[in-house]
Short mmCIF file of C-alpha atoms in Angstrom, two decimals:
data_model
loop_
_atom_site.label_atom_id
_atom_site.label_comp_id
_atom_site.label_asym_id
_atom_site.label_seq_id
_atom_site.Cartn_x
_atom_site.Cartn_y
_atom_site.Cartn_z
CA UNK A 52 -14.19 -102.58 19.00
CA UNK A 53 -15.46 -99.68 20.75
CA UNK A 54 -13.92 -97.77 23.49
CA UNK A 55 -15.90 -97.44 26.15
CA UNK A 56 -15.57 -94.76 28.97
CA UNK A 57 -16.60 -95.24 32.97
CA UNK A 58 -17.32 -91.47 32.81
CA UNK A 59 -21.02 -91.64 32.57
CA UNK A 60 -21.95 -87.66 31.35
CA UNK A 61 -21.20 -87.66 28.06
CA UNK A 62 -23.03 -84.44 26.46
CA UNK A 63 -22.78 -84.13 22.48
CA UNK A 64 -23.01 -80.53 20.98
CA UNK A 65 -21.50 -78.26 18.72
CA UNK A 66 -18.46 -75.92 19.53
CA UNK A 67 -19.53 -72.09 19.58
CA UNK A 68 -16.39 -70.73 20.82
CA UNK A 69 -12.67 -71.82 21.49
CA UNK A 70 -10.52 -69.08 23.21
CA UNK A 71 -6.46 -70.15 22.92
CA UNK A 72 -4.70 -68.98 26.35
CA UNK A 73 -0.97 -69.53 26.78
CA UNK A 74 -1.33 -72.91 28.53
CA UNK A 75 -4.76 -73.74 28.88
CA UNK A 76 -7.88 -73.09 26.34
CA UNK A 77 -11.65 -72.51 26.96
CA UNK A 78 -13.87 -74.59 24.86
CA UNK A 79 -17.63 -73.64 24.68
CA UNK A 80 -20.05 -76.27 23.29
CA UNK A 81 -24.09 -76.02 22.83
CA UNK A 82 -25.78 -78.96 24.18
CA UNK A 83 -29.53 -78.54 23.62
CA UNK A 84 -30.34 -75.20 25.32
CA UNK A 85 -27.06 -75.25 27.52
CA UNK A 86 -23.86 -73.96 26.71
CA UNK A 87 -21.09 -76.05 28.44
CA UNK A 88 -17.97 -74.58 29.17
CA UNK A 89 -14.55 -76.54 29.40
CA UNK A 90 -11.11 -75.66 30.69
CA UNK A 91 -8.27 -77.88 28.60
CA UNK A 92 -4.72 -77.27 27.75
CA UNK A 93 -3.88 -75.65 24.68
CA UNK A 94 -1.93 -78.05 23.65
CA UNK A 95 -5.08 -80.77 23.70
CA UNK A 96 -7.20 -78.00 21.76
CA UNK A 97 -4.53 -77.82 19.31
CA UNK A 98 -3.91 -81.76 18.97
CA UNK A 99 -7.93 -82.27 18.44
CA UNK A 100 -7.81 -79.25 16.01
CA UNK A 101 -10.89 -77.79 17.92
CA UNK A 102 -12.42 -75.36 15.95
CA UNK A 103 -15.81 -73.26 15.82
CA UNK A 104 -18.72 -75.94 14.11
CA UNK A 105 -17.17 -79.18 15.14
CA UNK A 106 -19.28 -81.95 16.79
CA UNK A 107 -17.43 -83.08 19.97
CA UNK A 108 -18.75 -84.80 23.50
CA UNK A 109 -18.12 -83.20 26.76
CA UNK A 110 -16.95 -85.48 29.25
CA UNK A 111 -17.66 -85.21 32.98
CA UNK A 112 -16.87 -87.45 35.72
CA UNK A 113 -20.04 -87.91 38.06
CA UNK A 114 -17.83 -87.33 40.98
CA UNK A 115 -17.43 -83.73 39.51
CA UNK A 116 -21.03 -82.79 39.78
CA UNK A 117 -22.81 -80.61 42.42
CA UNK A 118 -26.70 -80.60 42.61
CA UNK A 119 -28.76 -77.06 43.69
CA UNK A 120 -32.07 -77.13 44.72
CA UNK A 121 -34.27 -74.06 45.56
CA UNK A 122 -35.46 -74.62 49.13
CA UNK A 123 -38.61 -73.10 50.50
CA UNK B 40 -30.09 -60.07 46.20
CA UNK B 41 -28.94 -63.24 44.03
CA UNK B 42 -26.20 -65.80 45.00
CA UNK B 43 -24.13 -65.88 41.71
CA UNK B 44 -21.39 -68.81 41.07
CA UNK B 45 -18.29 -69.00 39.19
CA UNK B 46 -19.23 -72.51 38.22
CA UNK B 47 -20.06 -71.82 34.59
CA UNK B 48 -22.28 -74.86 33.66
CA UNK B 49 -25.49 -74.88 35.39
CA UNK B 50 -27.83 -77.31 33.79
CA UNK B 51 -31.42 -77.60 35.22
CA UNK B 52 -33.72 -80.93 34.91
CA UNK B 53 -35.68 -83.17 36.47
CA UNK B 54 -34.28 -86.08 38.65
CA UNK B 55 -35.34 -89.25 37.61
CA UNK B 56 -33.41 -91.41 40.33
CA UNK B 57 -32.06 -91.25 43.70
CA UNK B 58 -29.97 -94.00 45.03
CA UNK B 59 -28.55 -93.65 48.65
CA UNK B 60 -25.36 -95.71 49.73
CA UNK B 61 -23.65 -95.53 53.03
CA UNK B 62 -21.85 -92.42 52.50
CA UNK B 63 -22.23 -91.32 49.08
CA UNK B 64 -25.84 -91.01 46.82
CA UNK B 65 -25.94 -91.17 42.81
CA UNK B 66 -28.57 -88.87 41.87
CA UNK B 67 -29.48 -88.79 38.03
CA UNK B 68 -31.10 -85.81 36.61
CA UNK B 69 -32.56 -85.40 32.85
CA UNK B 70 -31.34 -82.63 31.15
CA UNK B 71 -33.01 -82.25 27.90
CA UNK B 72 -31.81 -85.23 26.08
CA UNK B 73 -29.20 -86.03 28.27
CA UNK B 74 -29.00 -87.94 31.62
CA UNK B 75 -26.37 -86.24 34.11
CA UNK B 76 -25.18 -88.40 37.13
CA UNK B 77 -23.97 -86.94 40.41
CA UNK B 78 -22.13 -88.65 42.96
CA UNK B 79 -22.52 -86.71 46.28
CA UNK B 80 -22.56 -87.14 50.03
CA UNK B 81 -25.35 -89.26 51.55
CA UNK B 82 -25.75 -86.27 54.01
CA UNK B 83 -26.28 -84.03 51.38
CA UNK B 84 -28.96 -85.58 49.57
CA UNK B 85 -30.69 -86.15 52.78
CA UNK B 86 -30.01 -82.27 53.74
CA UNK B 87 -31.61 -81.08 50.08
CA UNK B 88 -34.51 -83.74 50.63
CA UNK B 89 -33.23 -84.92 46.80
CA UNK B 90 -36.42 -87.03 45.36
CA UNK B 91 -37.57 -87.99 41.95
CA UNK B 92 -39.36 -85.48 40.43
CA UNK B 93 -37.39 -82.54 41.73
CA UNK B 94 -36.09 -79.61 39.59
CA UNK B 95 -32.57 -79.33 40.20
CA UNK B 96 -29.76 -77.60 38.82
CA UNK B 97 -26.46 -79.70 38.09
CA UNK B 98 -23.29 -77.59 38.61
CA UNK B 99 -19.94 -78.18 37.05
CA UNK B 100 -16.87 -76.54 37.07
CA UNK B 101 -15.22 -75.67 33.63
CA UNK B 102 -11.87 -77.14 34.86
CA UNK B 103 -13.65 -80.77 35.12
CA UNK B 104 -15.06 -81.03 31.45
CA UNK B 105 -12.86 -83.26 28.81
CA UNK B 106 -13.73 -82.71 25.22
CA UNK B 107 -13.52 -85.60 22.88
CA UNK B 108 -13.53 -85.59 19.15
CA UNK B 109 -13.79 -88.22 16.66
CA UNK B 110 -10.87 -87.93 14.10
CA UNK B 111 -10.65 -89.00 10.50
CA UNK C 158 -12.46 -92.65 12.53
CA UNK C 159 -10.99 -92.63 16.04
CA UNK C 160 -12.07 -91.27 19.22
CA UNK C 161 -9.57 -88.52 20.75
CA UNK C 162 -9.60 -87.15 24.27
CA UNK C 163 -8.65 -83.84 25.28
CA UNK C 164 -7.47 -85.78 28.98
CA UNK C 165 -3.68 -85.80 28.43
CA UNK C 166 -2.82 -88.31 30.80
CA UNK C 167 -3.82 -91.69 29.81
CA UNK C 168 -2.22 -94.73 31.75
CA UNK C 169 -2.91 -98.48 30.21
CA UNK C 170 -2.50 -101.60 32.55
CA UNK C 171 -4.22 -104.38 33.69
CA UNK C 172 -6.42 -104.52 36.35
CA UNK C 173 -5.47 -106.15 39.69
CA UNK C 174 -8.91 -105.74 41.86
CA UNK C 175 -12.23 -104.48 41.25
CA UNK C 176 -14.31 -103.76 44.48
CA UNK C 177 -18.11 -103.17 44.12
CA UNK C 178 -19.45 -100.73 46.97
CA UNK C 179 -23.29 -99.92 46.94
CA UNK C 180 -23.04 -96.95 44.56
CA UNK C 181 -19.43 -96.49 44.21
CA UNK C 182 -16.48 -99.09 43.09
CA UNK C 183 -12.89 -98.84 43.23
CA UNK C 184 -10.52 -100.15 40.52
CA UNK C 185 -7.24 -101.13 40.91
CA UNK C 186 -5.08 -100.67 37.76
CA UNK C 187 -1.05 -101.80 37.94
CA UNK C 188 0.87 -99.39 35.56
CA UNK C 189 4.22 -100.17 35.25
CA UNK C 190 5.73 -100.48 38.52
CA UNK C 191 2.79 -98.38 39.96
CA UNK C 192 -0.71 -98.99 41.30
CA UNK C 193 -3.49 -96.51 39.93
CA UNK C 194 -6.85 -96.58 42.11
CA UNK C 195 -10.01 -95.08 40.82
CA UNK C 196 -13.17 -94.36 42.09
CA UNK C 197 -15.84 -95.02 39.53
CA UNK C 198 -19.41 -95.71 40.03
CA UNK C 199 -21.25 -98.93 40.11
CA UNK C 200 -23.02 -98.67 37.40
CA UNK C 201 -19.95 -98.02 35.25
CA UNK C 202 -18.02 -100.66 36.66
CA UNK C 203 -20.75 -103.15 36.02
CA UNK C 204 -21.79 -101.67 32.26
CA UNK C 205 -17.83 -101.79 31.25
CA UNK C 206 -17.28 -105.36 33.13
CA UNK C 207 -14.60 -104.44 34.79
CA UNK C 208 -12.74 -107.57 36.37
CA UNK C 209 -9.20 -108.88 37.37
CA UNK C 210 -6.92 -109.30 34.43
CA UNK C 211 -8.66 -106.92 31.82
CA UNK C 212 -6.43 -104.24 30.37
CA UNK C 213 -7.65 -100.98 30.60
CA UNK C 214 -6.87 -97.23 30.11
CA UNK C 215 -7.06 -95.34 33.57
CA UNK C 216 -7.89 -91.54 32.11
CA UNK C 217 -7.06 -88.34 34.15
CA UNK C 218 -7.30 -84.77 33.37
CA UNK C 219 -3.98 -82.40 33.71
CA UNK C 220 -5.82 -79.95 35.68
CA UNK C 221 -6.70 -82.87 38.92
CA UNK C 222 -2.68 -83.47 39.10
CA UNK C 223 -0.60 -82.22 41.91
CA UNK C 224 3.07 -82.00 42.00
CA UNK C 225 5.21 -82.75 45.35
CA UNK C 226 8.77 -82.18 45.28
CA UNK C 227 11.44 -82.93 48.59
CA UNK C 228 13.17 -79.95 49.09
CA UNK C 229 16.04 -79.09 51.34
CA UNK D 37 7.63 -88.40 61.60
CA UNK D 38 6.35 -88.88 57.72
CA UNK D 39 3.41 -87.04 56.10
CA UNK D 40 1.02 -89.39 54.91
CA UNK D 41 -1.39 -88.53 52.06
CA UNK D 42 -5.22 -89.85 51.44
CA UNK D 43 -4.35 -89.48 48.06
CA UNK D 44 -3.36 -93.06 46.97
CA UNK D 45 -2.23 -92.57 43.38
CA UNK D 46 1.55 -91.13 43.73
CA UNK D 47 3.69 -91.82 40.55
CA UNK D 48 7.10 -90.74 40.78
CA UNK D 49 9.44 -89.40 37.79
CA UNK D 50 11.62 -86.63 36.48
CA UNK D 51 9.95 -83.44 35.08
CA UNK D 52 10.73 -83.27 31.00
CA UNK D 53 9.15 -79.57 30.45
CA UNK D 54 7.81 -76.54 32.27
CA UNK D 55 6.00 -74.13 30.85
CA UNK D 56 5.16 -70.93 32.81
CA UNK D 57 1.66 -69.54 31.73
CA UNK D 58 0.52 -65.97 33.30
CA UNK D 59 -1.57 -67.58 36.16
CA UNK D 60 -1.17 -71.22 35.31
CA UNK D 61 2.15 -73.53 34.58
CA UNK D 62 2.01 -76.99 33.11
CA UNK D 63 4.52 -79.38 34.01
CA UNK D 64 4.99 -82.61 32.38
CA UNK D 65 6.83 -85.96 34.18
CA UNK D 66 8.25 -88.90 32.55
CA UNK D 67 6.84 -91.87 34.84
CA UNK D 68 7.83 -95.56 33.56
CA UNK D 69 6.94 -95.23 29.76
CA UNK D 70 4.24 -92.49 30.57
CA UNK D 71 4.25 -88.33 30.57
CA UNK D 72 1.87 -87.16 32.97
CA UNK D 73 1.05 -84.19 32.41
CA UNK D 74 -0.19 -81.49 35.53
CA UNK D 75 -1.54 -78.00 34.94
CA UNK D 76 -0.72 -76.20 38.21
CA UNK D 77 -1.00 -72.59 39.34
CA UNK D 78 2.31 -70.52 38.14
CA UNK D 79 2.89 -69.51 41.57
CA UNK D 80 3.21 -73.44 42.95
CA UNK D 81 5.79 -73.96 39.75
CA UNK D 82 7.71 -71.27 40.98
CA UNK D 83 7.41 -71.54 44.77
CA UNK D 84 8.60 -75.61 44.38
CA UNK D 85 11.48 -74.44 41.83
CA UNK D 86 10.01 -76.84 39.19
CA UNK D 87 13.09 -77.76 36.21
CA UNK D 88 13.72 -79.98 33.94
CA UNK D 89 15.15 -82.96 35.32
CA UNK D 90 13.65 -82.52 39.00
CA UNK D 91 12.60 -85.73 40.44
CA UNK D 92 8.93 -85.24 41.63
CA UNK D 93 6.04 -86.92 42.17
CA UNK D 94 2.45 -86.39 40.87
CA UNK D 95 -0.21 -86.81 43.29
CA UNK D 96 -3.92 -88.05 41.72
CA UNK D 97 -6.77 -88.21 44.04
CA UNK D 98 -8.79 -91.83 43.34
CA UNK D 99 -11.98 -90.34 42.54
CA UNK D 100 -10.65 -88.16 39.44
CA UNK D 101 -9.24 -91.24 37.61
CA UNK D 102 -11.80 -92.70 34.70
CA UNK D 103 -11.36 -95.93 33.13
CA UNK D 104 -11.46 -97.03 29.47
CA UNK D 105 -11.82 -100.25 28.13
CA UNK D 106 -12.30 -101.36 24.77
CA UNK D 107 -15.10 -103.24 24.32
CA UNK D 108 -16.14 -106.10 21.45
CA UNK E 49 14.31 -82.57 53.54
CA UNK E 50 10.80 -81.40 53.23
CA UNK E 51 8.22 -82.35 50.77
CA UNK E 52 6.73 -79.73 49.45
CA UNK E 53 3.21 -79.97 47.75
CA UNK E 54 1.93 -77.79 44.54
CA UNK E 55 -1.97 -77.68 46.03
CA UNK E 56 -1.98 -74.30 47.39
CA UNK E 57 -4.80 -74.95 50.02
CA UNK E 58 -3.86 -76.74 53.34
CA UNK E 59 -6.11 -76.25 55.90
CA UNK E 60 -5.16 -77.91 59.25
CA UNK E 61 -7.68 -78.62 62.16
CA UNK E 62 -8.93 -81.71 63.93
CA UNK E 63 -11.15 -84.84 63.08
CA UNK E 64 -14.52 -84.43 64.91
CA UNK E 65 -15.90 -87.35 62.49
CA UNK E 66 -15.01 -90.64 60.63
CA UNK E 67 -17.78 -92.60 58.86
CA UNK E 68 -16.34 -95.48 56.72
CA UNK E 69 -18.51 -97.07 54.02
CA UNK E 70 -17.81 -99.93 52.28
CA UNK E 71 -15.43 -98.48 49.47
CA UNK E 72 -15.35 -94.52 50.52
CA UNK E 73 -15.08 -92.70 53.53
CA UNK E 74 -16.36 -89.35 54.62
CA UNK E 75 -14.11 -87.67 57.29
CA UNK E 76 -15.02 -84.14 59.01
CA UNK E 77 -12.41 -82.01 59.72
CA UNK E 78 -13.18 -78.66 62.18
CA UNK E 79 -11.02 -75.45 60.14
CA UNK E 80 -11.47 -72.55 62.31
CA UNK E 81 -14.67 -72.02 62.61
CA UNK E 82 -15.57 -74.10 59.35
CA UNK E 83 -16.09 -77.79 59.32
CA UNK E 84 -14.42 -79.31 55.96
CA UNK E 85 -15.80 -82.35 54.66
CA UNK E 86 -13.60 -85.18 52.93
CA UNK E 87 -14.47 -88.39 50.72
CA UNK E 88 -11.58 -90.45 50.28
CA UNK E 89 -11.12 -94.10 50.02
CA UNK E 90 -12.07 -96.42 53.06
CA UNK E 91 -8.25 -98.15 52.33
CA UNK E 92 -6.69 -94.40 53.04
CA UNK E 93 -8.78 -93.86 55.73
CA UNK E 94 -7.66 -97.12 57.71
CA UNK E 95 -4.03 -96.88 56.51
CA UNK E 96 -3.67 -93.44 57.81
CA UNK E 97 -5.43 -94.60 61.13
CA UNK E 98 -7.80 -91.67 60.70
CA UNK E 99 -9.77 -91.01 63.90
CA UNK E 100 -11.56 -88.53 65.84
CA UNK E 101 -9.33 -85.70 67.52
CA UNK E 102 -6.45 -86.71 65.06
CA UNK E 103 -5.00 -83.24 63.73
CA UNK E 104 -5.02 -83.34 59.90
CA UNK E 105 -4.31 -81.04 57.21
CA UNK E 106 -7.06 -80.97 54.34
CA UNK E 107 -5.34 -80.60 50.81
CA UNK E 108 -7.58 -79.05 47.93
CA UNK E 109 -6.05 -77.83 44.38
CA UNK E 110 -7.13 -74.25 43.41
CA UNK E 111 -8.49 -75.64 40.15
CA UNK E 112 -11.17 -77.58 42.27
CA UNK E 113 -12.27 -74.13 44.37
CA UNK E 114 -15.50 -72.53 42.81
CA UNK E 115 -16.27 -68.50 44.17
CA UNK E 116 -20.23 -67.58 45.12
CA UNK E 117 -20.77 -64.02 45.51
CA UNK E 118 -24.22 -62.42 46.59
CA UNK E 119 -24.70 -59.89 43.78
CA UNK E 120 -27.34 -56.85 44.30
CA UNK F 176 -36.70 -69.70 48.54
CA UNK F 177 -32.98 -70.35 49.34
CA UNK F 178 -30.82 -71.94 46.66
CA UNK F 179 -29.08 -74.83 48.75
CA UNK F 180 -26.28 -76.67 47.14
CA UNK F 181 -24.78 -80.18 48.00
CA UNK F 182 -21.13 -79.08 48.03
CA UNK F 183 -20.63 -79.35 51.80
CA UNK F 184 -17.48 -77.19 51.94
CA UNK F 185 -18.45 -73.60 52.01
CA UNK F 186 -15.87 -71.08 53.61
CA UNK F 187 -16.66 -67.11 53.33
CA UNK F 188 -13.98 -64.52 53.65
CA UNK F 189 -12.72 -61.61 52.22
CA UNK F 190 -10.72 -61.60 48.84
CA UNK F 191 -7.16 -60.54 49.37
CA UNK F 192 -5.99 -60.49 45.80
CA UNK F 193 -7.26 -61.02 42.04
CA UNK F 194 -5.17 -61.76 39.10
CA UNK F 195 -6.71 -61.80 35.82
CA UNK F 196 -5.12 -63.99 33.18
CA UNK F 197 -5.77 -64.74 29.44
CA UNK F 198 -8.62 -67.76 29.98
CA UNK F 199 -8.10 -67.87 33.73
CA UNK F 200 -8.08 -66.04 36.93
CA UNK F 201 -6.58 -66.88 40.28
CA UNK F 202 -8.56 -65.28 43.16
CA UNK F 203 -6.90 -65.46 47.03
CA UNK F 204 -9.56 -65.55 49.87
CA UNK F 205 -8.89 -64.98 53.41
CA UNK F 206 -10.71 -67.64 55.55
CA UNK F 207 -9.90 -67.24 58.84
CA UNK F 208 -6.20 -67.72 59.72
CA UNK F 209 -5.84 -69.83 56.03
CA UNK F 210 -5.77 -68.09 52.54
CA UNK F 211 -7.71 -70.14 49.81
CA UNK F 212 -6.71 -70.09 46.72
CA UNK F 213 -9.46 -70.67 43.54
CA UNK F 214 -8.31 -70.80 40.12
CA UNK F 215 -11.50 -69.88 38.00
CA UNK F 216 -12.26 -68.82 34.41
CA UNK F 217 -11.30 -65.11 33.72
CA UNK F 218 -14.60 -64.66 32.21
CA UNK F 219 -16.25 -65.81 35.78
CA UNK F 220 -14.05 -63.12 37.26
CA UNK F 221 -15.50 -60.52 35.67
CA UNK F 222 -18.85 -61.95 35.38
CA UNK F 223 -19.11 -61.76 39.08
CA UNK F 224 -16.88 -58.36 39.20
CA UNK F 225 -14.46 -60.09 41.60
CA UNK F 226 -12.36 -57.30 43.17
CA UNK F 227 -10.02 -57.15 46.66
CA UNK F 228 -12.56 -56.59 50.20
CA UNK F 229 -15.60 -58.55 48.34
CA UNK F 230 -16.95 -61.13 50.84
CA UNK F 231 -17.25 -64.40 48.64
CA UNK F 232 -17.95 -67.90 49.71
CA UNK F 233 -15.30 -70.50 48.82
CA UNK F 234 -17.35 -73.71 47.36
CA UNK F 235 -15.60 -77.19 47.23
CA UNK F 236 -17.25 -80.46 46.87
CA UNK F 237 -15.84 -83.02 49.15
CA UNK F 238 -14.83 -85.54 46.91
CA UNK F 239 -11.90 -82.88 46.18
CA UNK F 240 -10.62 -82.83 49.27
CA UNK F 241 -7.38 -85.18 50.28
CA UNK F 242 -6.47 -85.86 53.79
CA UNK F 243 -2.74 -85.25 55.21
CA UNK F 244 -1.58 -86.77 58.94
CA UNK F 245 1.84 -86.83 60.47
CA UNK F 246 2.60 -90.48 61.16
CA UNK F 247 5.41 -91.51 63.67
#
């Protein structure tokens, strides 16, 4: 059995930074040439034992993505 | 003058598919080895004249990103 | 190995309705005494073969939840 | 007159924890057999005088809900 | 008793357009000098009987707002 | 060349408050007669050098907007 998720954007990479705040935490993931930043709860960051070097997947719902384009 | 945006995740790539629905549209962008899917309004897809081959940037707020990790 | 997700709200229930639109789909899940509605892409609804009676889990990021309270 | 909200997911329960951070706060609500976590502003948590034992409603927009399913 | 909501951004205005799609609907609200667009479910648009001229309030969670600034 | 964004809601106003937290920051913008609150990363607030009196634009995706209406 494999758990499938409807969220279409799943970007795998390596954690480059974890900053724990009082309620939320910021996790930075290197995905290819990009850095992807996530704000999650401090509790989740601790529950998943997130640390620099971990291989993780950033999960983003399609409805959350905007598109920018340079127009002449 | 350059417009700066607080949204920290800006992933540039090439559009591989545009599907116009009655109210919303789905835009797929190839970013490195990943495909990023966006659901935006049909009106915005038309206003930005989005089409296959366009170079665009997917913009994602950090608060919208979850993290998944394989745990032993 | 188990995949762990930072999204803290994971509500398991049974699908009571699936409505496929041209680009997005609406999925309704009975969770305890509540109905939880999700708008996901049509592609994901088909990829996960979602149908009435399926046991699924609704996943919601904590940053997406508002709180309402009756005030005197 | 009653205020109606388009957000279809309204889950009523009792607050089991409130943690105030410097800018945001985490509020946990017991809804049936589930716990629902919300990250809201510290200001709203104070303005609504949220405290353990309060009966509140978690409000979630359908576009914010993902679906997970175990696949064979 | 008044229902209070943690969502800090509540912008009241008059509906200028409603477009019903197969699953979702687009509602446009004139707020001061701005137009605010909302994508909600078709079901909610019908349940609230939304129509041009209605006075409504657009509700937006603070975590969903980005900031743009022109930089020299 | 001008950068166009699919996010349809772009509300321009003047910053009235900036509160830096450990990981996130709250920025308040006066837009017409309304105040719009944004929770962004502390890093973005510093990178954009956001301060009281700055003219900025609040950017909100249409899928993030709910509608409330008083019903008889």
